[in-house]
Short mmCIF file of C-alpha atoms and ligand atoms in Angstrom, two decimals:
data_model
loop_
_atom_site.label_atom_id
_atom_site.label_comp_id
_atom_site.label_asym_id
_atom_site.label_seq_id
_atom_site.Cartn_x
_atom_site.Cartn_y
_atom_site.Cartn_z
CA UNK A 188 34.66 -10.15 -5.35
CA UNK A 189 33.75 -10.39 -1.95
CA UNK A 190 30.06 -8.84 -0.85
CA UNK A 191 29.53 -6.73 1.82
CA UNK A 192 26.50 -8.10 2.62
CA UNK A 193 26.26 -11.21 4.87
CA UNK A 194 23.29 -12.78 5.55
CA UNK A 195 24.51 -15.04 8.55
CA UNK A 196 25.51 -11.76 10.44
CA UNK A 197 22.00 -10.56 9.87
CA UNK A 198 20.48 -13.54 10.58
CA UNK A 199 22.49 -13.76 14.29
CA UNK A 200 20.69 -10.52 15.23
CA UNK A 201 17.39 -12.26 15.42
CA UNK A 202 16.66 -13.39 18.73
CA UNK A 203 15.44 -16.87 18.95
CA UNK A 204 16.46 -17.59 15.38
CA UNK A 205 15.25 -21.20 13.97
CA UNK A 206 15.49 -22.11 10.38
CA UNK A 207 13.09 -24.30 10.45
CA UNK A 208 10.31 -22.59 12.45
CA UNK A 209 10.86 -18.94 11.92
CA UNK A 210 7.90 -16.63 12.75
CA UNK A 211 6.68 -14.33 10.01
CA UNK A 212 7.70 -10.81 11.76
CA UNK A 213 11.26 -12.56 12.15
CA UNK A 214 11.66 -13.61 8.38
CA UNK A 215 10.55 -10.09 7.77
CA UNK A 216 12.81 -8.44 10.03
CA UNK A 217 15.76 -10.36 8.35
CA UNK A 218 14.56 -9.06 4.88
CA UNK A 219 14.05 -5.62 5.72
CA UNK A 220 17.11 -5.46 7.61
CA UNK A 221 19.01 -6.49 4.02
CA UNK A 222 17.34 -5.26 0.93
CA UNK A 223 18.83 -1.74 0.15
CA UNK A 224 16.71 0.95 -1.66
CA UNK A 225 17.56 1.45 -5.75
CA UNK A 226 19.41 4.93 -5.95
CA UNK A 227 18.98 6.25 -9.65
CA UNK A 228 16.79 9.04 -10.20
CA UNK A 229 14.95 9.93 -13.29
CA UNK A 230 12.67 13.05 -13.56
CA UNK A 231 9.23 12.71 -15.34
CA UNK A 232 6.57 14.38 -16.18
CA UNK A 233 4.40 15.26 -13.29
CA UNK A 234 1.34 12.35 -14.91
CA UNK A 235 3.73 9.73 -15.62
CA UNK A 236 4.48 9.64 -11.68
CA UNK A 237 1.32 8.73 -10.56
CA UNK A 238 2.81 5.51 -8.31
CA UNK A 239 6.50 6.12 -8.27
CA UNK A 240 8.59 7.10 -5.29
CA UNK A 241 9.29 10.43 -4.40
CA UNK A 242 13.04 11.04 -4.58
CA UNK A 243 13.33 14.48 -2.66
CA UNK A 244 11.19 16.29 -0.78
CA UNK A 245 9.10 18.59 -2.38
CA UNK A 246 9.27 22.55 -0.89
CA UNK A 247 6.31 24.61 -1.61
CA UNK A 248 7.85 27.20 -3.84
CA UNK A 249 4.89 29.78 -3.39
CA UNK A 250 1.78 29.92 -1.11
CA UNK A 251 -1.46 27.73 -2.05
CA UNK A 252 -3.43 29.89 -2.39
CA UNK A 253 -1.66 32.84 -2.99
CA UNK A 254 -3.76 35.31 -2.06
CA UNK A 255 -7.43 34.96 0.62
CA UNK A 256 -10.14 34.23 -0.96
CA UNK A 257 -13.71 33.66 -0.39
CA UNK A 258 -14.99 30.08 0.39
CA UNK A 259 -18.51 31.01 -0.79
CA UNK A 260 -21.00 33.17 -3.36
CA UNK A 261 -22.09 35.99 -1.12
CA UNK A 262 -20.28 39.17 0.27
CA UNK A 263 -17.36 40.07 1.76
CA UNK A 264 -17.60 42.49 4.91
CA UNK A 265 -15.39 42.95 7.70
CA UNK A 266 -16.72 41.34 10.77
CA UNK A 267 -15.98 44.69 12.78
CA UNK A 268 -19.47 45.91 10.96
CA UNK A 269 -21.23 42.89 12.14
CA UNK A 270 -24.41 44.22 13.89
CA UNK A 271 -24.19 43.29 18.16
CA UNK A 272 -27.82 42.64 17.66
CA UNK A 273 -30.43 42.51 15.24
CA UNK A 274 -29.78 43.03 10.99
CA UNK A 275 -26.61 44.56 9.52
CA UNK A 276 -26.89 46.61 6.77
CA UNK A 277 -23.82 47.42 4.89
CA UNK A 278 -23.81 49.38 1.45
CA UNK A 279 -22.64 47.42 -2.15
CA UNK A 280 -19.11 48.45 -2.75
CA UNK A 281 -18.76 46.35 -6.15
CA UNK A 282 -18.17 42.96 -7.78
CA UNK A 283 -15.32 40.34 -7.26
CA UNK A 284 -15.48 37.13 -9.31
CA UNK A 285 -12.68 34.31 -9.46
CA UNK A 286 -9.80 35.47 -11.36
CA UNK A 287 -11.33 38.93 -11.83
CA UNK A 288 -10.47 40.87 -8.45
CA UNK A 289 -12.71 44.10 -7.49
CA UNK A 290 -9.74 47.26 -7.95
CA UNK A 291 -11.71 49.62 -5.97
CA UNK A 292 -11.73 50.35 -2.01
CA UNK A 293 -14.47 48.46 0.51
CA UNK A 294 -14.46 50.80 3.11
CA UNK A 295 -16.02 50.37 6.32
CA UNK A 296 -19.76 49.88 6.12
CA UNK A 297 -19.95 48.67 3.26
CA UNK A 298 -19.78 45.13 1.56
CA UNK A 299 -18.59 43.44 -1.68
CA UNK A 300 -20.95 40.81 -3.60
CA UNK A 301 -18.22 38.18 -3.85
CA UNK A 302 -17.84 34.45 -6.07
CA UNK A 303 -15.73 31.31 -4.61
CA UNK A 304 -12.38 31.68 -5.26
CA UNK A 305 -12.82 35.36 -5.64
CA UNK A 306 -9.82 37.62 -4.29
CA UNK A 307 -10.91 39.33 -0.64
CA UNK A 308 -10.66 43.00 -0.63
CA UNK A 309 -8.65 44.65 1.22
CA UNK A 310 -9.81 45.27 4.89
CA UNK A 311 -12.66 42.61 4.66
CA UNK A 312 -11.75 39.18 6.01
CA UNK A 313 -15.37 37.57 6.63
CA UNK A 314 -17.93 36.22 3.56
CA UNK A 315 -21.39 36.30 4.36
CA UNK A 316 -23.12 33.67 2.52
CA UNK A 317 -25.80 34.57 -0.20
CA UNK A 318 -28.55 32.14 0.49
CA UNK A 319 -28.41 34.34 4.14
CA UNK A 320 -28.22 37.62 2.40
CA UNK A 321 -31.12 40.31 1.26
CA UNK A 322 -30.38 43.09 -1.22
CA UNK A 323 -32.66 46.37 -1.01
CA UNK A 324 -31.55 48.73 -4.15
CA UNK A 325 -27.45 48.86 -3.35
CA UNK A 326 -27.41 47.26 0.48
CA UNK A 327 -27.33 44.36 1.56
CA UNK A 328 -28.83 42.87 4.58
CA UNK A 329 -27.86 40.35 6.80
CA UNK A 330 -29.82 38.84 9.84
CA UNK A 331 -28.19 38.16 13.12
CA UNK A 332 -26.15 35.32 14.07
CA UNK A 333 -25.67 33.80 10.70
CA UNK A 334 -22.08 34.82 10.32
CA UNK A 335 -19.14 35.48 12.67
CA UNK A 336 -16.19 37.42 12.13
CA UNK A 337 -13.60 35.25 10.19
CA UNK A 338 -16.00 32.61 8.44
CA UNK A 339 -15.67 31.46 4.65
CA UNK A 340 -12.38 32.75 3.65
CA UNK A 341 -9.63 30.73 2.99
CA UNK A 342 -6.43 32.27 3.72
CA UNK A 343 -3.18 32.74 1.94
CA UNK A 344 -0.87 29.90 2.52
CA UNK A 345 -3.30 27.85 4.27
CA UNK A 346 -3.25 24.84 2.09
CA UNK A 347 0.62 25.16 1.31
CA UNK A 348 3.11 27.76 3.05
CA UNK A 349 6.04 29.20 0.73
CA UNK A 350 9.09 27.38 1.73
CA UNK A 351 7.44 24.53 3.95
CA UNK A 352 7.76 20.83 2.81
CA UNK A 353 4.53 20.17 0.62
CA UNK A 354 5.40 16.27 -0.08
CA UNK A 355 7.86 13.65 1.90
CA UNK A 356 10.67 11.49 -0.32
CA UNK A 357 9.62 8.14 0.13
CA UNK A 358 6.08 9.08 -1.14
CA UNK A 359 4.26 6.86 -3.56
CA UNK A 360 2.77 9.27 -5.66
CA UNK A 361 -1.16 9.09 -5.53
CA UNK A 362 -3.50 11.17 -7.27
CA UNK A 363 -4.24 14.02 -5.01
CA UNK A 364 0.27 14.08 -4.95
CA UNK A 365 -0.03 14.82 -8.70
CA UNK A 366 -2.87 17.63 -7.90
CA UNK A 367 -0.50 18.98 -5.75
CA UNK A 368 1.99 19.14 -7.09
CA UNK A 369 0.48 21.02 -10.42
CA UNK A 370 -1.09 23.66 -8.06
CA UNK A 371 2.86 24.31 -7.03
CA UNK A 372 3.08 25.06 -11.09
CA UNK A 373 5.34 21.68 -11.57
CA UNK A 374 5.42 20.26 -14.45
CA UNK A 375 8.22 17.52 -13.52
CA UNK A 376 9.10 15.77 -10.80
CA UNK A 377 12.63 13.46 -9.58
CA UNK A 378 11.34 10.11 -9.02
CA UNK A 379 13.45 6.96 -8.30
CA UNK A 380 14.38 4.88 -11.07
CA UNK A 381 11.98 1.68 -11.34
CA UNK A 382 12.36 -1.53 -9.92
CA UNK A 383 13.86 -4.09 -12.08
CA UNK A 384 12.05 -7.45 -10.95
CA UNK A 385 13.03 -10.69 -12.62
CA UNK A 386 10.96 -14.26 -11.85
CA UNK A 387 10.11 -17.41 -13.15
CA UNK A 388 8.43 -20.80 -12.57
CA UNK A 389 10.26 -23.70 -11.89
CA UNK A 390 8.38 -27.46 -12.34
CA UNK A 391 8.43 -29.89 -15.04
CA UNK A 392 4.94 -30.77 -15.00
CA UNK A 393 3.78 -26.56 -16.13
CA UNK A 394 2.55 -25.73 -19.36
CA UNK A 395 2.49 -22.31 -20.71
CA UNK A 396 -0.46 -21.15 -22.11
CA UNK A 397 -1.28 -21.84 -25.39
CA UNK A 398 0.96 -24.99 -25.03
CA UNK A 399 -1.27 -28.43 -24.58
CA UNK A 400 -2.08 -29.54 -21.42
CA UNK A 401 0.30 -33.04 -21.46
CA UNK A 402 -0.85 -35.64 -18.99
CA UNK A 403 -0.10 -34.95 -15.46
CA UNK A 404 0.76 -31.07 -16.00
CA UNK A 405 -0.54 -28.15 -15.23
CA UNK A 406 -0.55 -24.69 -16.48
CA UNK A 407 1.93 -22.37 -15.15
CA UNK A 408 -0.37 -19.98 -13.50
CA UNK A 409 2.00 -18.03 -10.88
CA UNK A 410 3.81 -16.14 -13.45
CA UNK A 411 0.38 -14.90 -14.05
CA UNK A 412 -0.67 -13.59 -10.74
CA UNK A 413 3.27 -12.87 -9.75
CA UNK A 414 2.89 -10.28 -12.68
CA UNK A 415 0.25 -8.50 -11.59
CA UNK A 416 1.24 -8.42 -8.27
CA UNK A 417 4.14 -6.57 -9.09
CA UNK A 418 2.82 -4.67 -11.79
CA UNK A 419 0.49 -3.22 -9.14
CA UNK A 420 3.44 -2.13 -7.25
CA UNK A 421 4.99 -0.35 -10.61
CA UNK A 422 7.53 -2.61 -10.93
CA UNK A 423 9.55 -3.19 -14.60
CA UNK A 424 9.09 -6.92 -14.99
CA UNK A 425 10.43 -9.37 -16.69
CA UNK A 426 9.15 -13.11 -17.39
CA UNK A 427 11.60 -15.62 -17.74
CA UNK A 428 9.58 -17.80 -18.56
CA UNK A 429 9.10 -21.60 -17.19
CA UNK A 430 12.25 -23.59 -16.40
CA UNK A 431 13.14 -27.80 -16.32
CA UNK A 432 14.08 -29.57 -13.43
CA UNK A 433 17.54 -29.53 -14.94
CA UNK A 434 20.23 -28.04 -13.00
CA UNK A 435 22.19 -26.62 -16.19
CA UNK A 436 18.62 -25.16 -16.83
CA UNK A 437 18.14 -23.65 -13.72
CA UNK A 438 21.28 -22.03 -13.30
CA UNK A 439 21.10 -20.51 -16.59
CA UNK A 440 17.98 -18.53 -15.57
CA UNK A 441 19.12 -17.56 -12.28
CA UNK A 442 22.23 -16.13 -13.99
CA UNK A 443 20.21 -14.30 -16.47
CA UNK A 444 17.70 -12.85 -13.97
CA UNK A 445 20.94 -11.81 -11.80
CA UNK A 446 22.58 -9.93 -14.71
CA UNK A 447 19.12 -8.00 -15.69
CA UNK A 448 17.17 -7.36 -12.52
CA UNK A 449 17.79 -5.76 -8.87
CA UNK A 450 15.12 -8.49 -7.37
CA UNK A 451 14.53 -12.19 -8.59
CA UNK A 452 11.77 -14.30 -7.81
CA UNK A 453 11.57 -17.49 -8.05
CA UNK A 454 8.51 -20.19 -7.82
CA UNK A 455 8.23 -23.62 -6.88
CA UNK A 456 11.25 -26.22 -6.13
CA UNK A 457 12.09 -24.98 -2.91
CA UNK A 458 11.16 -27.33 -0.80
CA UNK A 459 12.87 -30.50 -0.12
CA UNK A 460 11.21 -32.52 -3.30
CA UNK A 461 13.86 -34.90 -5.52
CA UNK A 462 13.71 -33.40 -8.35
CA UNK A 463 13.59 -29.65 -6.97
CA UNK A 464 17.25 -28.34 -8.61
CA UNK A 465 16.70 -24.78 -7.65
CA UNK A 466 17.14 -24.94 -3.95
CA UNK A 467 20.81 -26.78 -4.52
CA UNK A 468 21.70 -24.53 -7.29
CA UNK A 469 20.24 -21.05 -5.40
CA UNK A 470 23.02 -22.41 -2.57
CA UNK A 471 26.04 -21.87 -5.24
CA UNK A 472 25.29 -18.79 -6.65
CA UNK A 473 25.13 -16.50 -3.66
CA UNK A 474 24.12 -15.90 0.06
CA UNK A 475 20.77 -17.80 0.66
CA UNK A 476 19.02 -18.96 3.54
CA UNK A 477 16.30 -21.63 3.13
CA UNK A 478 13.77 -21.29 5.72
CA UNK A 479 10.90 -23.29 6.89
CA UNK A 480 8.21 -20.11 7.99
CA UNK A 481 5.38 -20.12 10.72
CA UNK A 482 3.06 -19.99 8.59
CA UNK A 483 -0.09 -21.66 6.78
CA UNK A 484 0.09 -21.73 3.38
CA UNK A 485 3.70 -20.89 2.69
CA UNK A 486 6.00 -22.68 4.40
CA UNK A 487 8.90 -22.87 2.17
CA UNK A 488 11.14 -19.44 1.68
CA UNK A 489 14.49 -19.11 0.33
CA UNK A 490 15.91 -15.50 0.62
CA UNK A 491 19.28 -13.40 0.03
CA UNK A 492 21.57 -12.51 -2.52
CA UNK A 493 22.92 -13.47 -5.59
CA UNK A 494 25.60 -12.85 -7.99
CA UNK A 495 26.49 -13.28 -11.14
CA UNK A 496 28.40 -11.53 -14.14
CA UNK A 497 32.53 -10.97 -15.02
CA UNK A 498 33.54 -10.87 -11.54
CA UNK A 499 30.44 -10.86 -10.27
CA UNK A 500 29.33 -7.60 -10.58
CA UNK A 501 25.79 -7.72 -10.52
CA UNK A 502 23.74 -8.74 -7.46
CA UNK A 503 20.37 -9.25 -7.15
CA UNK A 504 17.78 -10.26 -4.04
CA UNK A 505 16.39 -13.25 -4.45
CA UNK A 506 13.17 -14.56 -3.54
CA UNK A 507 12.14 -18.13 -3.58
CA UNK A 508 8.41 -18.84 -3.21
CA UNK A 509 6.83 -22.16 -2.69
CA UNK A 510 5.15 -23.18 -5.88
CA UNK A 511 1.19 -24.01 -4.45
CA UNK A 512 -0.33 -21.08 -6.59
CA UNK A 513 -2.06 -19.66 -3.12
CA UNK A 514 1.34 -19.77 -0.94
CA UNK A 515 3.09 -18.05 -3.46
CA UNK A 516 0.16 -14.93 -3.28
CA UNK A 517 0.45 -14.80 0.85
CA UNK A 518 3.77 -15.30 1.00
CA UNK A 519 4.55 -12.33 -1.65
CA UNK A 520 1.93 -10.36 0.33
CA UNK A 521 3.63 -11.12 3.70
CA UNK A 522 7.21 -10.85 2.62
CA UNK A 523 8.02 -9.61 -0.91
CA UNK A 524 5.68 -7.11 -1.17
CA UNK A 525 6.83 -5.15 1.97
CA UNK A 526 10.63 -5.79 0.58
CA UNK A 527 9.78 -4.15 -2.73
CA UNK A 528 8.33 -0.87 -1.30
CA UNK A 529 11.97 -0.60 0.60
CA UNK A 530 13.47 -0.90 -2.59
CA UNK A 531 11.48 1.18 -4.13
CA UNK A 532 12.70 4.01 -1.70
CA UNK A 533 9.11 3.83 -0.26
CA UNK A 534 8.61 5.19 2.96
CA UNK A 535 6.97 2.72 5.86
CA UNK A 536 3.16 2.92 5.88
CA UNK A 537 1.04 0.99 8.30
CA UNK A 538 -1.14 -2.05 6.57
CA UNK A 539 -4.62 -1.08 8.02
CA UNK A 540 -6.59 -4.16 8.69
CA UNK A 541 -10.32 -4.32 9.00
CA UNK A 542 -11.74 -5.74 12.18
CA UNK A 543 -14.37 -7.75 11.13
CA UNK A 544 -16.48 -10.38 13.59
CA UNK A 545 -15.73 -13.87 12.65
CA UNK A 546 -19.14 -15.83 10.81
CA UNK A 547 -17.67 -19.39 12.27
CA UNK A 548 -15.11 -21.27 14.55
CA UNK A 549 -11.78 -20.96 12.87
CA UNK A 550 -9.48 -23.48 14.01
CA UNK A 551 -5.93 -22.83 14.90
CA UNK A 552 -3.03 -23.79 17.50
CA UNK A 553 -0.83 -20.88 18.50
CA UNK A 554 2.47 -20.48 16.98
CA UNK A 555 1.88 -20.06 13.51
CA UNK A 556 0.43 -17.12 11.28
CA UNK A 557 -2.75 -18.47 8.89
CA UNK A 558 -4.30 -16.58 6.58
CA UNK A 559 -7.21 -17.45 5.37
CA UNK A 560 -8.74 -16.51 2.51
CA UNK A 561 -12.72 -14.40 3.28
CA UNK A 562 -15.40 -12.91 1.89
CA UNK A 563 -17.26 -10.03 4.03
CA UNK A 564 -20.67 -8.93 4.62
CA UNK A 565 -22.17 -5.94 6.07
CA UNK A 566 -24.11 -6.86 9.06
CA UNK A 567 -27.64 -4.47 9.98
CA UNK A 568 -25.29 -3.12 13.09
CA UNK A 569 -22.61 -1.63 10.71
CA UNK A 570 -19.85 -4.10 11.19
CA UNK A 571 -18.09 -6.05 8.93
CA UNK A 572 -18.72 -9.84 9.28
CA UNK A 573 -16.03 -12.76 7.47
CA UNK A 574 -16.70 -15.64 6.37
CA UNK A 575 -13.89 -18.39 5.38
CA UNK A 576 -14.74 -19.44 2.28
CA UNK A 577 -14.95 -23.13 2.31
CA UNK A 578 -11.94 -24.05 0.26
CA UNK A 579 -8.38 -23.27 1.83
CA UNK A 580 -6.39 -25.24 -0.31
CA UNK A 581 -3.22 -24.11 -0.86
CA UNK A 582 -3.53 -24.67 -4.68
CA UNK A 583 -6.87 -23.33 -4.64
CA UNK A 584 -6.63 -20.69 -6.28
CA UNK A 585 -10.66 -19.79 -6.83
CA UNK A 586 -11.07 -18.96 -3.56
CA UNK A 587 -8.00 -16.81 -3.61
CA UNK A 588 -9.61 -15.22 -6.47
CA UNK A 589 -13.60 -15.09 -4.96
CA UNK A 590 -12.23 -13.41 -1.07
CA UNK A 591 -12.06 -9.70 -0.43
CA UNK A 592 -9.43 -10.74 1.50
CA UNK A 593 -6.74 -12.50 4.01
CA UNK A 594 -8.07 -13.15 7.85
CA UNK A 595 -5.12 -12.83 9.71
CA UNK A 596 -4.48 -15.01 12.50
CA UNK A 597 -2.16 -14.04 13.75
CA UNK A 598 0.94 -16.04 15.26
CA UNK A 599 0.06 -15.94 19.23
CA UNK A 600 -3.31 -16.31 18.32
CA UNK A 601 -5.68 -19.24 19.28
CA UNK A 602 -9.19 -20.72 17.96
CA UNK A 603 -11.67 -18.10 16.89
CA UNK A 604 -15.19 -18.45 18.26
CA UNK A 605 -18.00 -17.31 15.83
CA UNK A 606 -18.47 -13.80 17.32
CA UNK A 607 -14.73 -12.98 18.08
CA UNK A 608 -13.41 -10.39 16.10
CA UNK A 609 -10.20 -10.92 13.66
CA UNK A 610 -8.15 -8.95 11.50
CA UNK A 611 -8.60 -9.00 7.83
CA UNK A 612 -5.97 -7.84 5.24
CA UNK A 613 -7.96 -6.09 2.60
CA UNK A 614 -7.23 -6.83 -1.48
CA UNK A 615 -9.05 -3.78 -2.39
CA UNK A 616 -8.12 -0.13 -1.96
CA UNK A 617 -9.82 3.62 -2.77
CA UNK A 618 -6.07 4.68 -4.47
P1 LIG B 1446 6.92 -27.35 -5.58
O1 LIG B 1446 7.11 -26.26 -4.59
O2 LIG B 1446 7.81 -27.22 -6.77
O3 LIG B 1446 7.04 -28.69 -4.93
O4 LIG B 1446 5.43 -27.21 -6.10
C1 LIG B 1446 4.33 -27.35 -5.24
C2 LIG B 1446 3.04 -27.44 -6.02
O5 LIG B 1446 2.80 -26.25 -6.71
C3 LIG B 1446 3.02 -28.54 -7.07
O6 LIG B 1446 1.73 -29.12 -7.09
C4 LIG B 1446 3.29 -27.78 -8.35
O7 LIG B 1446 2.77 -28.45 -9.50
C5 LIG B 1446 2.59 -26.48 -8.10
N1 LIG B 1446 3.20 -25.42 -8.86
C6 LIG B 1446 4.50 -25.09 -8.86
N2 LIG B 1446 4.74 -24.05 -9.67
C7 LIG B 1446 3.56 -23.73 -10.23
C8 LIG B 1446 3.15 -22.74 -11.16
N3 LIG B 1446 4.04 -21.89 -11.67
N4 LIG B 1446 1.85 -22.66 -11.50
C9 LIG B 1446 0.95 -23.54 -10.97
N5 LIG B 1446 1.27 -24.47 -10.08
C10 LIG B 1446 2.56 -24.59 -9.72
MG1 LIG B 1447 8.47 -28.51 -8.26
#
């Protein structure tokens, strides 16, 4: 079965293209110009969304709120019977609290003592706020200058119009998404089906945990931090575990993943090491290019597409991360991460980066990315200062777990002076 995809013809749209010294934005151009976004559809309850992708848009099917209201405990007049100068005094028409709307009339000169959230009367459209407001017997009396004519209501519609879009497809559903959508009266919502990811380690020298630690191994830490990664993005995940140096092994797991997952990834082996079997073996099985990327750690990257199954029937993207615990963090970060969300069915958002001033001299020659791993401090001025920590190791992974975040130098870039500012990818976010 032949595959519509092809990776070469993608790859000969990028200007400049080199193999061996791709830049980051390139390598991530190529990617998101091939993964495709998953197109099943399941509908859920509007909780169990919270951080899946929006499959439709979302039309307000009534007005939020549905009727004005008042903004604030006080009284509702109608700013025509605001005073030009000095008090006004209007009479008490009545009472209108939150769910329990005033039936009677408020007719000119007069005023209604009103709650938040209350319905506004007919013919009033200002609230006068209490903590302004004096009552003599059944008036009330308001100094000058403390309202004008329109303040404190909220008006029909204003937070969502009948028939207007209320939330984008392509939305990862956050909390205030699942607020909205209950005040809408939902109680379900189309999502798109979740991701499928597949990965494991490759490396004769790892140890699982809870194996012993044999001379000269290590434990296999990246399926560790590879899960969370992508259970952060909401992905269904599946381990597969570590896998020999052994070619029979390794093909054996790249099948499986291929059968059972839209996305594999893949750590360690590669690079150009002897005994690195995934790298030859990733070559049979699909559409791969191996790529040596710009960038400090993680220079190794295999991406494209495999297939396996009766006649090949089931594909999968494949990524294949170095296996220095750090590199494989940045370059999921840089590269998979962004890939996911398109498979998701997420919608683009900017990556805001702080602008922090640098605490030292950072060393670095133009034409390469770095990121570096930083911890910030709030300076007496208000800005954000970042410090490298001192390890930057690509197997370090302490530091990686001690930094608030990546400093981004960027590709262009030159040494930073203590003082300059840089750009700093933030780990932690509000939602
Ligand atoms: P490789 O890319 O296979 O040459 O591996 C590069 C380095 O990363 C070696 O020191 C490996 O031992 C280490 N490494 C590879 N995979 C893992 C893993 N899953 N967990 C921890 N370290 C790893
Ligand atoms: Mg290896």
């Amino acid at each position: 079965m032949t595959s519509p995809f092809d990776l070469q013809q993608v790859v000969s749209c990028v200007s400049g293209y080199d193999p061996n010294a791709l830049r980051v934005d390139a390598a991530l151009a190529v990617i998101q110009g091939s993964v495709q976004p998953v197109q099943a559809i399941e509908r859920l309850a509007v909780r169990a969304a919270l951080g899946r992708v929006l499959a439709q848009d979302i039309i307000s099917p009534i007005d939020v709120p549905a009727h004005d209201n008042s903004a604030m405990d006080g009284y509702a007049l109608r700013g025509a019977d605001l005073a030009a100068q000095g008090d006004t005094v209007l009479r008490i028409a009545g009472r209108g609290l939150a769910g329990h709307a005033f039936g009677g009339d408020v007719p000119a000169g007069s005023a209604l003592r009103i709650m938040t959230g209350a319905v506004m009367p007919a013919g009033c459209d200002t609230v006068a706020p209490q903590e302004f407001c004096r009552v003599e017997g059944d008036t009330v009396i308001l100094p000058p200058g403390v309202v004008r004519a329109g303040d404190n209501r909220r008006l029909r519609g204003e937070d969502l119009a009948r028939g207007k879009a209320a939330l984008p497809a392509g939305k990862v559903l956050r909390p205030a998404d699942l607020g909205l959508m209950a005040s809408l009266g939902m109680a379900e919502v189309s999502v798109r089906r979740k991701l499928r990811v597949a990965f494991f380690s490759s490396g004769d020298e790892l140890r699982s945990v809870g194996q012993p630690l044999d001379p000269g191994c290590v434990y296999d830490s990246n399926r560790y931090t590879l899960w969370g990664m992508l259970e952060r993005l909401g992905c269904e995940v599946i381990d597969l575990g570590v896998v020999a140096d052994s070619p029979h092994a390794v093909e054996a797991a790249l099948r499986t993943a291929t059968e059972c997952a839209d996305v594999v990834i893949t750590s360690g082996g590669v690079s150009v090491g002897e005994a690195d079997y995934l790298r030859s073996t990733l070559a049979t099985l699909g559409d791969v290019v191996f790529w040596r990327i710009a960038m400090r750690p993680g220079r190794p990257l295999a991406f494209g597409q495999l297939r396996a199954g009766e006649n090949n029937a089931h594909s999968a993207w494949l990524f294949g991360l170095p296996g220095n615990p750090v590199a494989v963090m940045v370059t999921f970060y840089a590269f998979v991460r962004p890939a996911l969300l398109h498979c998701m069915g997420a919608s683009p958002q900017p990556q805001p980066m702080l602008r922090a001033v640098s605490a030292q001299t950072l060393r670095k020659k133009s034409g390469r990315t770095e990121y570096q791993r930083g911890l910030l401090t709030a300076l007496p001025d208000g800005r954000w200062q970042v410090s490298a920590i001192g390890n930057q190791g690509s197997g370090v992974l302490s530091s990686m777990s001690q930094a608030h975040g990546l400093i981004v130098l960027h590709h262009e870039q030159t040494t930073v002076q203590a003082g300059d500012l840089v750009d700093v990818l933030l780990f932690e976010g509000l939602v």
